[in-house]
Amino acid sequence: MRAVLMAGGSGTRLRPLTCDLPKPMVPILNRPIAEHIVNLLKRNDITEVIATLHYLPDVMRDYFQDGHDFGVQMTYAVEEDQPLGTAGCVKNIAELLDDTFLVISGDSITDFDLKAAIAFHKEKQAKATLILTRVPNPVEFGVVITDQENRIIRFLEKPSTSEIFSDTVNTGTYILEPEVLGYLPENEESDFSTDLFPLLLAKGEPMYGYIAEAYWCDVGHLDAYRESQYDGLEKKVKLDFAYPEVEPGLWLGSDTYIDPSAKIDRPVLIGNNCRIGPRVHIEAGTVLGDNITIGADANLKRPIVANGAIVGDEAHLRACVISRGTRVDRRAHILEGAVVGSLSSVGEEAQISPGVRVWPSKKIESGAILNINLIWGNMAQRNLFGQQGVSGLANIDITPEFAVKLGAAYASTLKPGAMVTVSRDQRPISRMVSRSLIAGIMSSGVGIQNLESTAIPLARTVISTLAVTGGVHVRLHPNRPDSILIEFFDRQGINITKAKEKKIEGSYFKEDLRRVAIADIGTMTYLTQTLDIYTESFETHLNVEAVRNSHAKVVIDYGYAVSGAILPRLLAKFGCDAVVLNASLSQIAISNEEREGLLVQLGHVVEALKANLGVQVSANGEQLILVDEAGLSIRGEMLTALMVNMMMTAHPRSAVVVPVHASSAVEQIARRHDGRVIRTKVNPTALMEASQTDSSVVLGGSGEMGFIFPQLHPGFDAMFCVAKLIEMLTIQERSLAQIRSELPRVCHKSYTMRCPWTVKGSLMRQLVETHPAENLELIDGVKIVNRQNDNWVLILPDAGEPLVHIFANSDDRDWVDRSLMDYRQRVQDFIDLEQGLESAN
């Protein structure tokens, strides 16, 4: 007799185990389900097996090949184009089935007496015999009812609770005569339970049910996956184990070392070439695959751990599933019912909560608490907040579900009844995310002043004029067009402090979310005076007469990111001629290459129109690149120096705030005007705070991040920057090209290299220890300064990536090149040394 092994399923309810494995190849007691089925067939003298494949067919073919090593003859039939259903895939191989044959599902664990079932089939002269079993809860299975002769008279596929009329269910194992396949259409999807069997019943064909008393478990979901292995260890089902039973209840593979101090409660299965460390406690029900390492003092309470996993010291695994090649670091906790997909990593002291599923190849950061399934994206982070707000891939990391929870977490840190503003850019994705945030905020009893779509400088300006606790702004990320950035402001409009960020993170990760009664749900109102408030402040802090007398012509490029732009309206009000390019809202953000192309176009237009200047505005009104009257761009360090020069010319003996890595041209300009330079950490919040704390500050920021005018509002503002430029160019009677020619000639270069997270701290310590203290500045990173001149080197770890940035600054280009090369080599040598020591340990 031939057997058809139906092995085409993808096992959706077993995800993430089946992301890279077909369901029949998922291991049970370290053998694929399909191998247990093949062993069952062989015990019942069935040695010709045809496997029908669809999902990842090569995995099964590569494992069994021709079946010789498993004592059977294996052939394969692949559904190439589309799945044909349980019956259609058998109809597809009808020419191979010329005698009574058995069909068995590839996703169940059983020890049925198939010989007895086949004898029953022949005795009844049946055309179809369904092997049935009785289960306590038949809701998820096909229910069958038979008469006194065991002839099937009725069945119902997966009934509702009210439709249950029997506890006898279809197990997916059938004995069939080849002629029944004649009832099925060619090359069409069809199913045994819903198509063939009802038809046979209607035609009056002899169809019987053989009620088996043996063990049967449909491995259709993750709980059943674990339970079937526990049942196997307790010998509730007859299975062929992959390893010898060296002691009662202990199955042990070859070349496995167990430290004498380890405690093992039986029954337990441990595979080949495993290493069990000192004082490990392995409780009854645990299944360990091959090539597994368990660190000292780890506690394993009935986990299922697949081949190649590494479990660190003092890790706790609780009735969870750890897939192949996964690394669980020291003191991590993976709790009941959680599943970690293959090739993932769980960081030190991270926790995966009960029932959470992690798809393959994900990274859980050290200390992270994962309460929701990790499906999209690459990482579950320890921190929600990065260098600037909360960011992630649009509609992948930053989803509506995520935003609702984030909004509730934020509002839960505020007093009930508080009010906050919510604003966004004009992208549809930002509208979706902001609405989800609003729902979460309101659910925690906090009200909303909805500013809707507006430029971020307007949102910051308005906050300080309202009776609100803070605000939230949603926009496309300035540097990553596939990502969303969510920023939180305090009542002044400054990005919230790290301490406040930590409170929100604590509320989010601990799910300490306040839910209020219906009467206390937050309200929402719409603020209509946003532009009026901003315009009034704009005019107050600008020399309007100077701008009006300039009669300036300005070309503004919005890079397809803004519609209804505000700046041209403001400039027109002051008598300036504003020519706008690319102001329509593109549904898809443009790439950096496309933006560079638009910048070249802007230069040509400025030249052709003989305009005073051009400006490319980005980051929802925060950042800009200038173009002078000759069409040449001014950006980065040159733009920083130019803005400092103009502001200090207008305000001698004042102060400016710049990030620690800005060029020393800033100090040279400040000395010319008897001014001061305040350097801060390289993050927006630090720049905003420093610009507000000293009343003599007239400018903050940099060419990369944007510019802050503290008297206007605490944030970056490209729009006001353009108006202020027109004012200063008019009063100082200079052009951009003239000012650029006066700037100090400083060589400022940088280099970025990869640096593992685990090495960053020790690298910084080594740099501090190997340089004289009097030459060090430790504002952010490690800056090695020559006090005799403006020469310096800065080694700055990246806040969000496993990178380190090296900056070198000097009037001497050769010194910069030598220093960059020297410190690149120093950093690389140190990384190589640290990684070598880690590998040795």
CSV table of C-alpha atoms in Angstrom, one decimal, residues 187-397:
chain,number,residue,atom,x,y,z
A,187,ASN,CA,-6.3,21.1,-11.6
A,188,GLU,CA,-8.8,22.8,-9.3
A,189,GLU,CA,-8.6,23.5,-5.6
A,190,SER,CA,-10.7,21.1,-3.6
A,191,ASP,CA,-10.8,19.8,0.0
A,192,PHE,CA,-11.6,16.3,1.4
A,193,SER,CA,-13.9,17.6,4.2
A,194,THR,CA,-15.8,20.3,2.4
A,195,ASP,CA,-15.9,19.0,-1.2
A,196,LEU,CA,-15.2,15.2,-1.6
A,197,PHE,CA,-16.8,13.7,1.5
A,198,PRO,CA,-20.1,15.6,1.3
A,199,LEU,CA,-20.3,14.5,-2.3
A,200,LEU,CA,-19.6,10.8,-1.5
A,201,LEU,CA,-22.3,11.1,1.2
A,202,ALA,CA,-24.8,12.5,-1.2
A,203,LYS,CA,-24.0,9.8,-3.8
A,204,GLY,CA,-24.5,7.1,-1.2
A,205,GLU,CA,-21.0,5.7,-1.6
A,206,PRO,CA,-20.0,3.5,1.3
A,207,MET,CA,-18.0,5.8,3.7
A,208,TYR,CA,-17.1,4.6,7.1
A,209,GLY,CA,-15.4,6.0,10.3
A,210,TYR,CA,-12.9,4.0,12.1
A,211,ILE,CA,-12.7,5.3,15.7
A,212,ALA,CA,-9.2,4.9,17.0
A,213,GLU,CA,-8.4,4.8,20.7
A,214,ALA,CA,-4.8,5.8,20.4
A,215,TYR,CA,-3.0,9.1,21.0
A,216,TRP,CA,-3.6,11.9,18.5
A,217,CYS,CA,-2.5,15.6,18.6
A,218,ASP,CA,-3.1,18.1,15.8
A,219,VAL,CA,0.0,20.3,16.1
A,220,GLY,CA,-2.0,23.2,14.8
A,221,HIS,CA,-1.0,25.9,17.3
A,222,LEU,CA,1.9,26.7,19.6
A,223,ASP,CA,0.3,25.4,22.8
A,224,ALA,CA,-0.3,22.0,21.1
A,225,TYR,CA,3.3,22.1,19.8
A,226,ARG,CA,4.7,22.2,23.3
A,227,GLU,CA,2.1,19.8,24.8
A,228,SER,CA,2.8,17.1,22.2
A,229,GLN,CA,6.5,17.2,23.3
A,230,TYR,CA,5.6,17.0,26.9
A,231,ASP,CA,3.3,14.0,26.1
A,232,GLY,CA,6.1,12.4,24.2
A,233,LEU,CA,8.5,12.7,27.1
A,234,GLU,CA,5.9,11.2,29.4
A,235,LYS,CA,5.3,8.3,26.9
A,236,LYS,CA,1.7,9.1,26.4
A,237,VAL,CA,2.4,8.5,22.7
A,238,LYS,CA,4.7,5.9,21.1
A,239,LEU,CA,7.5,7.7,19.3
A,240,ASP,CA,10.9,6.7,18.1
A,241,PHE,CA,13.4,8.9,20.0
A,242,ALA,CA,16.5,10.3,18.3
A,243,TYR,CA,18.7,9.4,21.3
A,244,PRO,CA,19.1,6.4,23.7
A,245,GLU,CA,17.3,6.5,27.1
A,246,VAL,CA,20.5,6.3,29.2
A,247,GLU,CA,18.5,6.4,32.5
A,248,PRO,CA,14.7,6.2,33.0
A,249,GLY,CA,13.3,9.5,31.7
A,250,LEU,CA,16.7,10.9,30.4
A,251,TRP,CA,17.3,10.7,26.7
A,252,LEU,CA,20.8,11.8,26.0
A,253,GLY,CA,22.7,12.4,22.7
A,254,SER,CA,26.4,11.7,22.1
A,255,ASP,CA,29.3,13.9,23.0
A,256,THR,CA,27.2,15.9,25.4
A,257,TYR,CA,28.8,17.3,28.6
A,258,ILE,CA,26.8,18.0,31.7
A,259,ASP,CA,28.5,19.7,34.6
A,260,PRO,CA,28.4,17.5,37.8
A,261,SER,CA,26.8,20.4,39.7
A,262,ALA,CA,23.9,20.6,37.2
A,263,LYS,CA,20.5,19.4,38.4
A,264,ILE,CA,18.2,17.6,36.0
A,265,ASP,CA,14.6,16.6,36.8
A,266,ARG,CA,13.2,13.9,34.5
A,267,PRO,CA,11.8,13.4,32.0
A,268,VAL,CA,14.2,15.5,29.9
A,269,LEU,CA,15.7,15.1,26.4
A,270,ILE,CA,19.1,16.5,25.6
A,271,GLY,CA,20.6,16.2,22.1
A,272,ASN,CA,24.1,15.7,20.7
A,273,ASN,CA,27.1,17.8,21.4
A,274,CYS,CA,25.5,20.0,24.1
A,275,ARG,CA,27.3,21.7,27.0
A,276,ILE,CA,25.4,22.2,30.2
A,277,GLY,CA,27.2,24.5,32.6
A,278,PRO,CA,27.6,24.6,36.4
A,279,ARG,CA,24.6,24.7,38.7
A,280,VAL,CA,22.1,24.7,35.8
A,281,HIS,CA,18.7,23.5,36.8
A,282,ILE,CA,16.7,21.7,34.1
A,283,GLU,CA,13.2,20.9,35.1
A,284,ALA,CA,11.1,18.0,33.8
A,285,GLY,CA,9.6,18.5,30.4
A,286,THR,CA,12.6,20.3,28.9
A,287,VAL,CA,13.7,19.4,25.4
A,288,LEU,CA,17.1,20.5,24.2
A,289,GLY,CA,18.3,20.1,20.6
A,290,ASP,CA,21.8,19.4,19.2
A,291,ASN,CA,24.8,21.7,19.7
A,292,ILE,CA,23.3,23.8,22.5
A,293,THR,CA,25.2,25.6,25.2
A,294,ILE,CA,23.6,26.4,28.5
A,295,GLY,CA,25.5,28.9,30.7
A,296,ALA,CA,26.1,28.6,34.4
A,297,ASP,CA,23.2,29.0,36.9
A,298,ALA,CA,20.6,29.1,34.1
A,299,ASN,CA,17.1,27.9,35.0
A,300,LEU,CA,15.1,26.0,32.4
A,301,LYS,CA,11.5,25.2,33.2
A,302,ARG,CA,10.1,23.1,30.4
A,303,PRO,CA,11.4,25.1,27.4
A,304,ILE,CA,11.7,23.6,23.9
A,305,VAL,CA,15.1,24.7,22.6
A,306,ALA,CA,16.1,24.0,19.0
A,307,ASN,CA,19.5,23.1,17.5
A,308,GLY,CA,22.4,25.6,17.9
A,309,ALA,CA,20.9,27.8,20.5
A,310,ILE,CA,23.1,29.5,23.1
A,311,VAL,CA,21.7,30.3,26.5
A,312,GLY,CA,23.7,32.6,28.8
A,313,ASP,CA,24.5,32.5,32.5
A,314,GLU,CA,21.6,32.9,34.8
A,315,ALA,CA,19.0,33.0,32.0
A,316,HIS,CA,15.5,31.9,32.8
A,317,LEU,CA,13.4,30.1,30.3
A,318,ARG,CA,9.8,29.3,31.2
A,319,ALA,CA,7.7,26.9,29.0
A,320,CYS,CA,8.8,28.8,25.9
A,321,VAL,CA,10.1,27.9,22.5
A,322,ILE,CA,13.6,28.9,21.4
A,323,SER,CA,14.2,28.3,17.7
A,324,ARG,CA,17.4,27.2,16.0
A,325,GLY,CA,20.5,29.4,16.2
A,326,THR,CA,19.0,31.8,18.7
A,327,ARG,CA,21.2,33.5,21.3
A,328,VAL,CA,19.8,34.3,24.8
A,329,ASP,CA,22.2,36.4,26.8
A,330,ARG,CA,22.9,36.6,30.5
A,331,ARG,CA,20.0,37.0,32.9
A,332,ALA,CA,17.4,37.2,30.1
A,333,HIS,CA,13.9,36.0,30.9
A,334,ILE,CA,11.7,34.3,28.3
A,335,LEU,CA,8.3,33.6,29.9
A,336,GLU,CA,5.5,31.1,29.4
A,337,GLY,CA,4.2,30.6,25.9
A,338,ALA,CA,6.7,33.0,24.3
A,339,VAL,CA,8.3,31.9,21.0
A,340,VAL,CA,11.6,33.3,19.6
A,341,GLY,CA,12.2,32.7,15.9
A,342,SER,CA,15.4,31.3,14.5
A,343,LEU,CA,18.7,33.2,14.4
A,344,SER,CA,17.4,35.9,16.8
A,345,SER,CA,19.2,37.4,19.7
A,346,VAL,CA,17.9,38.3,23.1
A,347,GLY,CA,20.1,40.8,25.0
A,348,GLU,CA,21.3,40.8,28.6
A,349,GLU,CA,18.5,41.1,31.2
A,350,ALA,CA,15.9,41.5,28.4
A,351,GLN,CA,12.5,40.0,29.1
A,352,ILE,CA,10.0,38.5,26.6
A,353,SER,CA,6.6,38.5,28.2
A,354,PRO,CA,4.2,35.5,28.2
A,355,GLY,CA,2.7,34.6,24.8
A,356,VAL,CA,4.8,37.0,22.8
A,357,ARG,CA,6.1,35.9,19.4
A,358,VAL,CA,9.4,37.0,17.9
A,359,TRP,CA,9.8,36.4,14.2
A,360,PRO,CA,13.2,35.1,12.9
A,361,SER,CA,16.4,37.1,12.8
A,362,LYS,CA,15.2,39.8,15.2
A,363,LYS,CA,17.3,41.5,17.9
A,364,ILE,CA,16.0,42.3,21.4
A,365,GLU,CA,18.3,44.9,23.0
A,366,SER,CA,19.8,44.5,26.4
A,367,GLY,CA,17.3,45.4,29.1
A,368,ALA,CA,14.3,45.6,26.7
A,369,ILE,CA,10.9,44.4,27.9
A,370,LEU,CA,9.0,43.0,25.0
A,371,ASN,CA,5.2,42.9,25.6
A,372,ILE,CA,4.0,42.7,22.0
A,373,ASN,CA,4.8,40.5,19.0
A,374,LEU,CA,7.9,41.5,17.1
A,375,ILE,CA,7.1,40.8,13.5
A,376,TRP,CA,8.2,43.7,11.3
A,377,GLY,CA,11.4,45.7,11.7
A,378,ASN,CA,14.6,44.3,13.0
A,379,MET,CA,14.8,45.1,16.6
A,380,ALA,CA,13.0,45.4,19.9
A,381,GLN,CA,14.7,48.4,21.5
A,382,ARG,CA,15.6,48.9,25.1
A,383,ASN,CA,14.7,52.6,24.5
A,384,LEU,CA,11.8,54.1,22.6
A,385,PHE,CA,13.6,57.4,22.3
A,386,GLY,CA,16.7,57.9,20.2
A,387,GLN,CA,18.9,60.9,19.6
A,388,GLN,CA,15.8,62.9,18.5
A,389,GLY,CA,12.4,61.7,19.6
A,390,VAL,CA,10.8,58.3,18.7
A,391,SER,CA,11.6,57.1,15.2
A,392,GLY,CA,11.1,54.0,13.1
A,393,LEU,CA,10.1,52.7,9.7
A,394,ALA,CA,6.7,54.1,8.6
A,395,ASN,CA,3.9,51.6,9.0
A,396,ILE,CA,6.3,48.9,10.0
A,397,ASP,CA,7.9,50.1,13.3
